[in-house]
PDB file of C-alpha atoms and ligand atoms in Angstrom:
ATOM      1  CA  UNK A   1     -25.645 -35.092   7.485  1.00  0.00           C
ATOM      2  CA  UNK A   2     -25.671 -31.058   8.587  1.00  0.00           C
ATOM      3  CA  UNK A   3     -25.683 -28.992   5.407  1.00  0.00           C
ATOM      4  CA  UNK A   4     -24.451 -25.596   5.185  1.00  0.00           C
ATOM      5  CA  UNK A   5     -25.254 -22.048   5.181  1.00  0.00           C
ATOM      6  CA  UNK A   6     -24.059 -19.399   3.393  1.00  0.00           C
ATOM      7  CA  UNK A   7     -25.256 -15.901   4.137  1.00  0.00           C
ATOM      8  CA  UNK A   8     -24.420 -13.698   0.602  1.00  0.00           C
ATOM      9  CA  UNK A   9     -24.148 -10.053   0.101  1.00  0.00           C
ATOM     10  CA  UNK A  10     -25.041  -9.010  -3.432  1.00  0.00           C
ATOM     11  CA  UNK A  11     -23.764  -6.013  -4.066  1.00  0.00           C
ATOM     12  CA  UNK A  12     -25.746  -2.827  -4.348  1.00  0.00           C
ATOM     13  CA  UNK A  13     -27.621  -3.865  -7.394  1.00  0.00           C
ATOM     14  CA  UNK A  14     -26.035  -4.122 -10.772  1.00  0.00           C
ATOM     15  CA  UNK A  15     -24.616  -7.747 -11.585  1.00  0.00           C
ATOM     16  CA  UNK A  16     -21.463  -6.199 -12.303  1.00  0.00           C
ATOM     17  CA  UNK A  17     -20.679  -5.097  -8.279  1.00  0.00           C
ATOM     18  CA  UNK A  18     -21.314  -9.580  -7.440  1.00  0.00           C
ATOM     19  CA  UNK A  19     -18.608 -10.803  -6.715  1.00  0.00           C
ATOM     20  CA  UNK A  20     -17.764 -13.933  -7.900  1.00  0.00           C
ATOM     21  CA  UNK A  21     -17.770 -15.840  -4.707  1.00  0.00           C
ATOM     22  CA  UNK A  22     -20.874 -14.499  -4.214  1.00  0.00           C
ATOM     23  CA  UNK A  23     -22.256 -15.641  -7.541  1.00  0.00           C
ATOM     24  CA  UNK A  24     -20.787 -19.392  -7.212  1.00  0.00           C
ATOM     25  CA  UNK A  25     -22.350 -19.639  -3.216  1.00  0.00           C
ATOM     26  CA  UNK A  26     -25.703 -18.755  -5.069  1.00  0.00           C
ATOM     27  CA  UNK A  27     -24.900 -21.267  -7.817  1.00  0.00           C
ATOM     28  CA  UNK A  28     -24.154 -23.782  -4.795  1.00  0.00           C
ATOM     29  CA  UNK A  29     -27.099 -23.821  -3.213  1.00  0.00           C
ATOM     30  CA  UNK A  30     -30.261 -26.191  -3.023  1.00  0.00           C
ATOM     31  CA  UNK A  31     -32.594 -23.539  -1.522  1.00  0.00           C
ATOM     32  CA  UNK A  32     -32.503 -19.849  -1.700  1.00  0.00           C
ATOM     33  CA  UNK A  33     -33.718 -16.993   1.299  1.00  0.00           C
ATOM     34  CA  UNK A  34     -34.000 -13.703   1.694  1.00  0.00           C
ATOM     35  CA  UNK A  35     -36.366 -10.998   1.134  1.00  0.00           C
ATOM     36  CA  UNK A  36     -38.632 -11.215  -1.373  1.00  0.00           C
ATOM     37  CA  UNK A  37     -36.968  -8.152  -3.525  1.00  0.00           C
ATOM     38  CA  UNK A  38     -33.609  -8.760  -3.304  1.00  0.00           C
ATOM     39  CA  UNK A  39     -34.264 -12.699  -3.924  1.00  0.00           C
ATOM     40  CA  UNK A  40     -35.982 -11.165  -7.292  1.00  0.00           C
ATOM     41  CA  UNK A  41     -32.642 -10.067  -8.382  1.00  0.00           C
ATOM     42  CA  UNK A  42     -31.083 -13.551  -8.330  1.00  0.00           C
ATOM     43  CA  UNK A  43     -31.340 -16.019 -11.367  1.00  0.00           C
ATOM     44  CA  UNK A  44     -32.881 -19.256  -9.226  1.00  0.00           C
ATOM     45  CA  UNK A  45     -32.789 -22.199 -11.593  1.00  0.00           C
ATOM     46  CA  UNK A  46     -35.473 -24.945 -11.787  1.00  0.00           C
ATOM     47  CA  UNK A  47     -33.794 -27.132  -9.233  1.00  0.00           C
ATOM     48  CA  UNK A  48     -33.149 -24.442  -6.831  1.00  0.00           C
ATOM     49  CA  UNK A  49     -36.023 -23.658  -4.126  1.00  0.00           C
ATOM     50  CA  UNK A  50     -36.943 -19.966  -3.327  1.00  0.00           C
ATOM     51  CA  UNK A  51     -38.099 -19.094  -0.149  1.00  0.00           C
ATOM     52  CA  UNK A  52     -38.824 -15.359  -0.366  1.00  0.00           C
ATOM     53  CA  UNK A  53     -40.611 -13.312   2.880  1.00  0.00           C
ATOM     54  CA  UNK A  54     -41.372  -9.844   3.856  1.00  0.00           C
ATOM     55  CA  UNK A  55     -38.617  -7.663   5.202  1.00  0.00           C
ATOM     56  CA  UNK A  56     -39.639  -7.217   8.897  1.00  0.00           C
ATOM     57  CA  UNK A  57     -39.235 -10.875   9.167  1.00  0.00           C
ATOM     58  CA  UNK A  58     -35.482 -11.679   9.512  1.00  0.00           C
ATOM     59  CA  UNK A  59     -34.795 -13.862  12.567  1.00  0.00           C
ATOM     60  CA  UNK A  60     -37.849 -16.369  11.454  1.00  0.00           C
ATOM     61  CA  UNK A  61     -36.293 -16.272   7.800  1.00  0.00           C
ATOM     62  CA  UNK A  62     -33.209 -16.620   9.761  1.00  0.00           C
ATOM     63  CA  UNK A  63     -34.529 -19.932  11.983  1.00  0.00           C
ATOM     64  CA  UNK A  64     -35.908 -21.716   9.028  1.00  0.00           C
ATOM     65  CA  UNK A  65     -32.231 -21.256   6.575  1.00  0.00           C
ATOM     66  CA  UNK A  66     -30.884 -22.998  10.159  1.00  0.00           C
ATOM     67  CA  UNK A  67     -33.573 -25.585  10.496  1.00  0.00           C
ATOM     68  CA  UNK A  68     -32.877 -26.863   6.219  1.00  0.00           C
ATOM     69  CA  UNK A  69     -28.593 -26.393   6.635  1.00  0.00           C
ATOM     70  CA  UNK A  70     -29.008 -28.766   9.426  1.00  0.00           C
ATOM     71  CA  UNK A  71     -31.257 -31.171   7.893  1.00  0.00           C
ATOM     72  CA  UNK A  72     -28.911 -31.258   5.370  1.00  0.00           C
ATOM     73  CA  UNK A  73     -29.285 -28.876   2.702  1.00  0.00           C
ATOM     74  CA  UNK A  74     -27.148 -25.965   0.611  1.00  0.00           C
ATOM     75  CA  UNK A  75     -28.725 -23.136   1.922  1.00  0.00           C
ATOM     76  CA  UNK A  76     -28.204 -19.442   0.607  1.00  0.00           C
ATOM     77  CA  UNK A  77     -29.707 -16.489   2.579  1.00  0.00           C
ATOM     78  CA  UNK A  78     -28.907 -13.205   0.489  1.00  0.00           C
ATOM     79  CA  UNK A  79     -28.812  -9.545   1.762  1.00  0.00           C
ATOM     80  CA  UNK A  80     -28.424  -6.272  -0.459  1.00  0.00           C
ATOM     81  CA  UNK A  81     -25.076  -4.474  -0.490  1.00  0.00           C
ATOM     82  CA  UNK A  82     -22.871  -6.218   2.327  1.00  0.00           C
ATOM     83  CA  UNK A  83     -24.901  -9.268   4.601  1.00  0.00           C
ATOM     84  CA  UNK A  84     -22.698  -8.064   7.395  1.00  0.00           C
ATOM     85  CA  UNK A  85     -24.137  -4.105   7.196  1.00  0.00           C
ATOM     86  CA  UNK A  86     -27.789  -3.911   8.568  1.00  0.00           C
ATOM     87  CA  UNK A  87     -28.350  -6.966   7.128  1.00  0.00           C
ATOM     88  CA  UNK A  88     -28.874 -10.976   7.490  1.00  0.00           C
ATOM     89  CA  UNK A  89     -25.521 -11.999   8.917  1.00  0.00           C
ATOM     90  CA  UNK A  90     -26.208 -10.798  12.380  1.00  0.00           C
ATOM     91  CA  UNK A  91     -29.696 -11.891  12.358  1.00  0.00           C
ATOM     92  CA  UNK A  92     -28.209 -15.527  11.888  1.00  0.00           C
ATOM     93  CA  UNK A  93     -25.818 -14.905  14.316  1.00  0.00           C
ATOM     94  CA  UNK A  94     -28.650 -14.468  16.963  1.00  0.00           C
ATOM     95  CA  UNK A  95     -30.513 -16.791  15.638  1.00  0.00           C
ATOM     96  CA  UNK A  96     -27.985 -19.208  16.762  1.00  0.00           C
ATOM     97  CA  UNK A  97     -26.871 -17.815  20.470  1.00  0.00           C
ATOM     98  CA  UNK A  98     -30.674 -18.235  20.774  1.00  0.00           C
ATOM     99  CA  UNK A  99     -31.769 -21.075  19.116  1.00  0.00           C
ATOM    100  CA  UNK A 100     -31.170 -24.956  19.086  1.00  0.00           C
ATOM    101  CA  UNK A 101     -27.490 -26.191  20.155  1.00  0.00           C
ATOM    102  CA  UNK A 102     -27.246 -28.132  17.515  1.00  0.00           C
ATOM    103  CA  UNK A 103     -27.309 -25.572  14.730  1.00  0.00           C
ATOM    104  CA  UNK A 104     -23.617 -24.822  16.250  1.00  0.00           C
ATOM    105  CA  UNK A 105     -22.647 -28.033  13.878  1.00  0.00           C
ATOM    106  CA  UNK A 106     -23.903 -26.357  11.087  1.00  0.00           C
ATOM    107  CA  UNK A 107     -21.137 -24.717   8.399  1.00  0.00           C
ATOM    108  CA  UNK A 108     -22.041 -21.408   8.045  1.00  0.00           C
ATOM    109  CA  UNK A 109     -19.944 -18.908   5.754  1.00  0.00           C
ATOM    110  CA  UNK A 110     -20.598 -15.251   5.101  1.00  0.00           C
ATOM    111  CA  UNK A 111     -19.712 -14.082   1.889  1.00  0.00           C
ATOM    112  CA  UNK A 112     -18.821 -10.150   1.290  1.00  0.00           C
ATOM    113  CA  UNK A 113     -20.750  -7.652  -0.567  1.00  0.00           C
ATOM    114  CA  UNK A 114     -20.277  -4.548  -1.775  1.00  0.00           C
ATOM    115  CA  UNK A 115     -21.997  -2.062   0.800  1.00  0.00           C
ATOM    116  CA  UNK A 116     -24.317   1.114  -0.062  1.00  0.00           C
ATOM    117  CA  UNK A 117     -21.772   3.561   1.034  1.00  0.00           C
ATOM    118  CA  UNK A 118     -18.887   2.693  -0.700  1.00  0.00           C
ATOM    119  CA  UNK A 119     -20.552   2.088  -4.149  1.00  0.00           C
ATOM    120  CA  UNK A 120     -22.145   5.622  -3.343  1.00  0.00           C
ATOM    121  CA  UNK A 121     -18.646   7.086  -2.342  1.00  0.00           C
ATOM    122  CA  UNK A 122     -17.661   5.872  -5.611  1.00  0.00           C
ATOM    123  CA  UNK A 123     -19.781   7.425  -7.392  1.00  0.00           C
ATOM    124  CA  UNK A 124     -19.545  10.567  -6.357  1.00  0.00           C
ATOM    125  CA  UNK A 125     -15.096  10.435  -5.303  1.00  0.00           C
ATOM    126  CA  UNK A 126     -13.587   9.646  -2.017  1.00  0.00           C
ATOM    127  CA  UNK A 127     -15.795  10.856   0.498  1.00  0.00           C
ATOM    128  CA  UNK A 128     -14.896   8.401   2.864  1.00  0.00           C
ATOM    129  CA  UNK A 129     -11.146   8.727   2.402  1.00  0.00           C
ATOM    130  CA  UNK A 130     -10.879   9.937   6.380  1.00  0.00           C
ATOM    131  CA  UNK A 131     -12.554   8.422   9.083  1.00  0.00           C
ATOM    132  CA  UNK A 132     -15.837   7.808   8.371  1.00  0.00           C
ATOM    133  CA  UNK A 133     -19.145   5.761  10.259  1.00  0.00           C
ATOM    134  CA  UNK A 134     -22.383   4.129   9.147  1.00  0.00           C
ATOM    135  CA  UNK A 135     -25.592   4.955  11.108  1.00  0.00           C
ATOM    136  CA  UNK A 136     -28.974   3.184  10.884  1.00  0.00           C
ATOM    137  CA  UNK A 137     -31.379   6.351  11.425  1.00  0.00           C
ATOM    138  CA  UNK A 138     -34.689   3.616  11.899  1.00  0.00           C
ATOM    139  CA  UNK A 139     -35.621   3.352  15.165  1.00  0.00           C
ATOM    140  CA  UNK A 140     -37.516   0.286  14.824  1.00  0.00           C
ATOM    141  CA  UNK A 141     -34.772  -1.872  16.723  1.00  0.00           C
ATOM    142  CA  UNK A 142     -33.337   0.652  18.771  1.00  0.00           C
ATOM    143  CA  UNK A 143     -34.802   4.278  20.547  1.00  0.00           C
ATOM    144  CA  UNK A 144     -34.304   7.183  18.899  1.00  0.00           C
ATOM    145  CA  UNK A 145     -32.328   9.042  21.576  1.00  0.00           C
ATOM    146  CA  UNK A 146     -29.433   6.527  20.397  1.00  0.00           C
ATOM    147  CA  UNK A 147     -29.830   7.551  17.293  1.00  0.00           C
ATOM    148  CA  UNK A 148     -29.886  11.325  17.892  1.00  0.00           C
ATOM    149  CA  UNK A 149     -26.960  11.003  20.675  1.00  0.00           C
ATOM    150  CA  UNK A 150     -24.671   8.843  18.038  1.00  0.00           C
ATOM    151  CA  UNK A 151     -25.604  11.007  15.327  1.00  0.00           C
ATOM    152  CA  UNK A 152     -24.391  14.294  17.230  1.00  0.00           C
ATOM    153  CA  UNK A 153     -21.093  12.914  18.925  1.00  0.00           C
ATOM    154  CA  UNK A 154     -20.611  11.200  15.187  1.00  0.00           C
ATOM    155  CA  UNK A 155     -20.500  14.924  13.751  1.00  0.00           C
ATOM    156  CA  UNK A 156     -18.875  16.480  16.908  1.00  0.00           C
ATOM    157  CA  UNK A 157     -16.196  14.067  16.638  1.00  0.00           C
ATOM    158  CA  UNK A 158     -15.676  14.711  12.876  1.00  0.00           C
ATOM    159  CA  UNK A 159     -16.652  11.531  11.341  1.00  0.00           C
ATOM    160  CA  UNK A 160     -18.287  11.457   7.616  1.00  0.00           C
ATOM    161  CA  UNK A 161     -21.745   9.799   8.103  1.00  0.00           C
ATOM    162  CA  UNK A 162     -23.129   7.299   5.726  1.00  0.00           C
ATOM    163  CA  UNK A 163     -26.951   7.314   7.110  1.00  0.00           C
ATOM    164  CA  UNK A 164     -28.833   3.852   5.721  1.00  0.00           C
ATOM    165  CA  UNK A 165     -32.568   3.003   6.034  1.00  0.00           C
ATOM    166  CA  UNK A 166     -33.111   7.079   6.363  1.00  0.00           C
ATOM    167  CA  UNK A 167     -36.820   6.884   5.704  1.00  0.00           C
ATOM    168  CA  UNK A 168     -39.899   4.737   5.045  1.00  0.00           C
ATOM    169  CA  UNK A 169     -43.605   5.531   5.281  1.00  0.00           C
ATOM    170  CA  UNK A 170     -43.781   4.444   8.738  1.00  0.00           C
ATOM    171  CA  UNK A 171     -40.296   6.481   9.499  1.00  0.00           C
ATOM    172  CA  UNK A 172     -41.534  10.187   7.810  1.00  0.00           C
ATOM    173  CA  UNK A 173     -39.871  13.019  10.079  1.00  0.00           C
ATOM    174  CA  UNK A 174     -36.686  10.974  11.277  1.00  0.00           C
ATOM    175  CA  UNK A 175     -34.285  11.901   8.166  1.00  0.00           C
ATOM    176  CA  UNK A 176     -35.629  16.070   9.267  1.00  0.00           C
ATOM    177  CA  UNK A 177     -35.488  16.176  12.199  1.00  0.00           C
ATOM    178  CA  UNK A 178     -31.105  14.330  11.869  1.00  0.00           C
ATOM    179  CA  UNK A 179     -30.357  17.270   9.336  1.00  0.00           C
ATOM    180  CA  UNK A 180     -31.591  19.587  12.272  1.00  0.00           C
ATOM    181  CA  UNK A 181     -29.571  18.019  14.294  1.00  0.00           C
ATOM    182  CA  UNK A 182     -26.572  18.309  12.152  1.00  0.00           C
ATOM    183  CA  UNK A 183     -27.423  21.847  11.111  1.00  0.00           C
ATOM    184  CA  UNK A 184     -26.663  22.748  15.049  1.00  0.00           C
ATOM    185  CA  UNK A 185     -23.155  21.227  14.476  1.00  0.00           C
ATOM    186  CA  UNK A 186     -22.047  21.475  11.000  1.00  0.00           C
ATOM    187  CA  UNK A 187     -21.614  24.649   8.853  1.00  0.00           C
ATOM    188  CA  UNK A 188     -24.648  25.389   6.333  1.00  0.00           C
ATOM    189  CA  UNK A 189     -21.800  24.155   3.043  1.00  0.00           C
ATOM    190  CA  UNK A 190     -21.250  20.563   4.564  1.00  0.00           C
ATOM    191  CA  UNK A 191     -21.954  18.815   1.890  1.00  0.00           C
ATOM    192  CA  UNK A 192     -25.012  16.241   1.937  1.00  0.00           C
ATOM    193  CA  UNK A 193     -25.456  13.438  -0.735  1.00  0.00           C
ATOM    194  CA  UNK A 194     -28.437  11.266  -1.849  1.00  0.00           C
ATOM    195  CA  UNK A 195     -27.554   8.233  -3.486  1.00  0.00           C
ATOM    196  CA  UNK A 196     -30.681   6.337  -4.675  1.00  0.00           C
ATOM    197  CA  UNK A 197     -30.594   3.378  -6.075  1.00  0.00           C
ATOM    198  CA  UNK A 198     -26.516   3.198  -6.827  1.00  0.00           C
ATOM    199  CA  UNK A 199     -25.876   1.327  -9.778  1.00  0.00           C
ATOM    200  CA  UNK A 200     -29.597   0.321 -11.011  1.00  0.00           C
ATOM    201  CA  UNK A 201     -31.523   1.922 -13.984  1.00  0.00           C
ATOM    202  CA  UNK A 202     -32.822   3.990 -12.168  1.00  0.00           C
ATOM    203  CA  UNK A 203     -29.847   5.310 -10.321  1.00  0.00           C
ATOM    204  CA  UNK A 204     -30.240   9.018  -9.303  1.00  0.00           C
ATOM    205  CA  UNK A 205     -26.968  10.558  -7.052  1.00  0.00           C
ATOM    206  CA  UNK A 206     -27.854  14.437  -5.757  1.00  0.00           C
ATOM    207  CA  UNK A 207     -25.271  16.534  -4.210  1.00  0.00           C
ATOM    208  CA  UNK A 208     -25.956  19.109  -2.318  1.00  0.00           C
ATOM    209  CA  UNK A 209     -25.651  20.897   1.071  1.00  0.00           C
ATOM    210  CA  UNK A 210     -26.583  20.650   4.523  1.00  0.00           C
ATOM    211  CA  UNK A 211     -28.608  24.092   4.580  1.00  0.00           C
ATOM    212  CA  UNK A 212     -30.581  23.083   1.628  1.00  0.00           C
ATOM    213  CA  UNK A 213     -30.876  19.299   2.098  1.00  0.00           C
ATOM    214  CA  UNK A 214     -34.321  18.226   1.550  1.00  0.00           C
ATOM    215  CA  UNK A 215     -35.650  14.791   3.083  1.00  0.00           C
ATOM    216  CA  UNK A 216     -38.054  14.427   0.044  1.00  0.00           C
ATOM    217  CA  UNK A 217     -34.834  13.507  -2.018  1.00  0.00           C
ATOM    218  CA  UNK A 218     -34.590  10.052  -0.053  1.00  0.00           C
ATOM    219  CA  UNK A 219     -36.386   6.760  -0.465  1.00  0.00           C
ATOM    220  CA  UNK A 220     -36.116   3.519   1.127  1.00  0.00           C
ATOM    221  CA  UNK A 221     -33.551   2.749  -1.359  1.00  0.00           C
ATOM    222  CA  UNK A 222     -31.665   5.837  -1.009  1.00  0.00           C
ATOM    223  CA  UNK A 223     -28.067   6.293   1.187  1.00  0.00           C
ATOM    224  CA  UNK A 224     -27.308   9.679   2.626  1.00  0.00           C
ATOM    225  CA  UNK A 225     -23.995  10.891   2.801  1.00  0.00           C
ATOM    226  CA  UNK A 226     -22.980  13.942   4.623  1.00  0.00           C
ATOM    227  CA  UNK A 227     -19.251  15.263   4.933  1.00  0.00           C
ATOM    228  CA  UNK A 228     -17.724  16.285   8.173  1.00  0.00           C
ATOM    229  CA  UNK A 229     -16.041  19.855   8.855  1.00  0.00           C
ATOM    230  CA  UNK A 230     -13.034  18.414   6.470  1.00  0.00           C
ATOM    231  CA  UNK A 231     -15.214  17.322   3.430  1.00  0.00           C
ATOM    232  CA  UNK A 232     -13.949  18.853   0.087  1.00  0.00           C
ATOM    233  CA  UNK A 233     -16.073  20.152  -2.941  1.00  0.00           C
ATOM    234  CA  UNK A 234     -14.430  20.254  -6.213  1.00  0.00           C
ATOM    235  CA  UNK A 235     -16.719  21.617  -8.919  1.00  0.00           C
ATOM    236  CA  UNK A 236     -16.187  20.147 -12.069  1.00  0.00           C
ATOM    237  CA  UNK A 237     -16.059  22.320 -15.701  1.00  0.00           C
ATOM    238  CA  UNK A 238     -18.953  20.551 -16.764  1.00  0.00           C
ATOM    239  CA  UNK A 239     -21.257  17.548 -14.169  1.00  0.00           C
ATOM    240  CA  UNK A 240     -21.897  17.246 -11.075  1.00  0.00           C
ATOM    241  CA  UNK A 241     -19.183  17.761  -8.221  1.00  0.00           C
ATOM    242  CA  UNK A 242     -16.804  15.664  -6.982  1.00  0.00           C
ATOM    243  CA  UNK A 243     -16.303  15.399  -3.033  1.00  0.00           C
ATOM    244  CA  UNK A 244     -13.475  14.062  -0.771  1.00  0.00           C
ATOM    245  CA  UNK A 245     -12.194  13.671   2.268  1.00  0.00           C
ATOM    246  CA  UNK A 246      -8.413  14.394   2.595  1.00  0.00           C
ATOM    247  CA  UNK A 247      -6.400  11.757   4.075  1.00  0.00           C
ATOM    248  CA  UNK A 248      -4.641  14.563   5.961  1.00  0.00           C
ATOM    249  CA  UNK A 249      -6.668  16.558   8.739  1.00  0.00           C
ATOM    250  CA  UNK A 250      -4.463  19.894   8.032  1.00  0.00           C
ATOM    251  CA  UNK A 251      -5.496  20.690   4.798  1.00  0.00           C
ATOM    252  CA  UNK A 252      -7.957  23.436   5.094  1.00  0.00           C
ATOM    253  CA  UNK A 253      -5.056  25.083   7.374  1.00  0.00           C
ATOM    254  CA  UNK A 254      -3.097  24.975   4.324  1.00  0.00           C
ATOM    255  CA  UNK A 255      -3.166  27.989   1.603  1.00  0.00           C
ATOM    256  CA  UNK A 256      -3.187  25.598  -1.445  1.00  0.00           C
ATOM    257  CA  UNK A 257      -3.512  28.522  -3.925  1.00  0.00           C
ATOM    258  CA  UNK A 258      -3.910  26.257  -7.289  1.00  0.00           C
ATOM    259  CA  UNK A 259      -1.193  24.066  -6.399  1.00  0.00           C
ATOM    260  CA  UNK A 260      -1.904  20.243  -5.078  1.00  0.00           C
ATOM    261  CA  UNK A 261      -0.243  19.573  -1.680  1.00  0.00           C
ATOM    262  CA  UNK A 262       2.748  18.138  -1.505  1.00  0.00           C
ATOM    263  CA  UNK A 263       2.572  14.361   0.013  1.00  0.00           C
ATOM    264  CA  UNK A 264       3.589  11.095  -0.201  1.00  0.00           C
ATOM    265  CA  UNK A 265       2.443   8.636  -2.795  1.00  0.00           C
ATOM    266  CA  UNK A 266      -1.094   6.792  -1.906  1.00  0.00           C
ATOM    267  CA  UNK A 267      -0.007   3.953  -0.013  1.00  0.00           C
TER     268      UNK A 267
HETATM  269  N1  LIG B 301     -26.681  -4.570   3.643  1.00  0.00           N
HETATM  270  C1  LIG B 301     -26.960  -3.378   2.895  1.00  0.00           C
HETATM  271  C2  LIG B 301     -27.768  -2.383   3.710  1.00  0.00           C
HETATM  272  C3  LIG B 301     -29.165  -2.851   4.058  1.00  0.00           C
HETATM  273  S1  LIG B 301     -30.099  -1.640   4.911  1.00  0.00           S
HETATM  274  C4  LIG B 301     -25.658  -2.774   2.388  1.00  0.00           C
HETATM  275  O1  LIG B 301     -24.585  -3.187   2.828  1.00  0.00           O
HETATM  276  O2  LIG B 301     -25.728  -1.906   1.522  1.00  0.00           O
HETATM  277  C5  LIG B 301     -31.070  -0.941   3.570  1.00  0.00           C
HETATM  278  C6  LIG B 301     -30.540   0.444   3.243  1.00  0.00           C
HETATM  279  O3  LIG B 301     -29.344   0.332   2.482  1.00  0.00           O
HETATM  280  C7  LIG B 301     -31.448   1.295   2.381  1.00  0.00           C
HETATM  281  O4  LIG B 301     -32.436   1.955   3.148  1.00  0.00           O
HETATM  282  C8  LIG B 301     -30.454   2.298   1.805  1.00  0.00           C
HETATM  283  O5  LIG B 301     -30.121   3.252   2.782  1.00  0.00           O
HETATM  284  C9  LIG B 301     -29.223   1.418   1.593  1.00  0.00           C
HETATM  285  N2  LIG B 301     -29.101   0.879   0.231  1.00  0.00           N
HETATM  286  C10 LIG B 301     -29.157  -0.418  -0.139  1.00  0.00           C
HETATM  287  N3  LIG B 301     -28.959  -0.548  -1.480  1.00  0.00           N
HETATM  288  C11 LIG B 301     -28.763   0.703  -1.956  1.00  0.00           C
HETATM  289  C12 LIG B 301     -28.493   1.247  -3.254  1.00  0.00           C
HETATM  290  N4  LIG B 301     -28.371   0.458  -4.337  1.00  0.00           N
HETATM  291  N5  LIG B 301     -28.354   2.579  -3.369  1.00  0.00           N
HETATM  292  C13 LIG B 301     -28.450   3.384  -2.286  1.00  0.00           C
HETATM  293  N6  LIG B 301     -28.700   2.921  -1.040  1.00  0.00           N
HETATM  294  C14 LIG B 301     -28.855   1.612  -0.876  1.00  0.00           C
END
């Protein structure tokens, strides 16, 4: 009998940010995949079989979760943060179109995770309270003019950017040669965020600007963040800043003084 497959996001991280559909699909299944780090992070028990592989390797890790679901097995395939955001879900998905008919039997459920850029955003506010987008900047799967052209008409256009995968050894003078980019559309203030880690040990979240920004403050593991032209700063009496985005696009036309706008209850 065809099995299933259940692609699961797990969060950024820290245990707490699973949900718990997420935790009982990983409870559920007979054999685990994913990368090799992020598989690390899940409690497999004796019974369960772990299938870990390198990271440039999704649509083979991808072809053999199909190949056990549909000789009829429980099969998990995790992804960091979201599955659906840079991640495994897709690389199933073409997996399929391309692969054997019959894997079209197979039940296949994707099960939500909480994505880079909003545990970031929360860390740091409501950065992405306006319109927002979320950019790739590795050019391994698609030319770097695409990049560099979405990335401009991104700022032009006035979206916040949340920037994954913005460096790697192989990838050294991408995350540059963006905030060059953006320096050409963006005032020098905008502020720029490095979110490393979000919700590890080892956590480190740096805000700071656009003229200053310094690639050497991002890792594999780290999300940028950088406001658009609407992106508020609110310096705190004592931490680090808070930023937002104002659900309204006229309030830097407005002379606030100290007093808050008036609007209408969140909705
Ligand atoms: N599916 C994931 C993204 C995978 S792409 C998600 O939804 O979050 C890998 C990129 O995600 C990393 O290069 C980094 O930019 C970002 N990322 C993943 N986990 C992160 C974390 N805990 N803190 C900051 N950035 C993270």
């Amino acid at each position: 009998m065809t099995g299933s497959l259940a692609i699961i996001g797990l969060g950024p991280g820290n245990e707490d940010l699973q949900t718990p559909q997420a935790k009982d699909a990983l409870a559920r299944a007979t054999d685990l995949f994913g990368y090799t780090t992020y598989l690390d992070r899940v409690p497999v028990r004796p019974d369960q079989n772990k299938h870990g592989s390198d990271n440039r390797e999704e649509i083979a890790r991808a072809r053999a979760a199909l190949e056990l679901a549909y000789a009829g097995k429980s099969v998990a395939i995790v992804s960091s943060g979201d599955p659906g955001v840079f991640a495994m879900a897709a690389a199933v998905f073409e997996a399929i179109e391309f692969g054997d008919p019959a894997w079209r039997d197979i039940a296949v459920t994707v099960v939500p995770g909480i994505s880079a850029m909003f545990a970031t955003a929360a860390r740091i506010g409501a950065p992405l309270g306006h319109d927002f987008c979320a950019l790739s900047l590795s050019d391994n799967l698609k030319p770097w003019e695409t990049v560099t052209r979405r990335l401009r008409l991104a700022a032009e256009a006035g979206f916040v950017i949340a920037l994954y995968n913005p460096i790697s050894k192989a990838r050294p003078w991408q995350l540059g040669a963006a905030f060059d980019l953006l320096r050409a559309v963006h005032p020098p203030a905008t502020p720029v965020v490095f979110a490393t880690a979000v919700s590890r040990a080892d956590e480190t979240v740096v805000v700071t600007d656009l003229a200053t920004a310094d690639p050497a403050l991002a890792d594999m593991r780290t999300l940028v963040l950088i406001g658009s032209g609407a992106t508020r700063r609110i310096d705190r009496n004592d931490g680090d800043p808070w930023l937002y985005t104002p659900r309204r696009s006229d309030l830097g036309a407005i002379d606030l003084g100290n007093t808050a706008p008036q609007t209408k209850a969140a909705g």
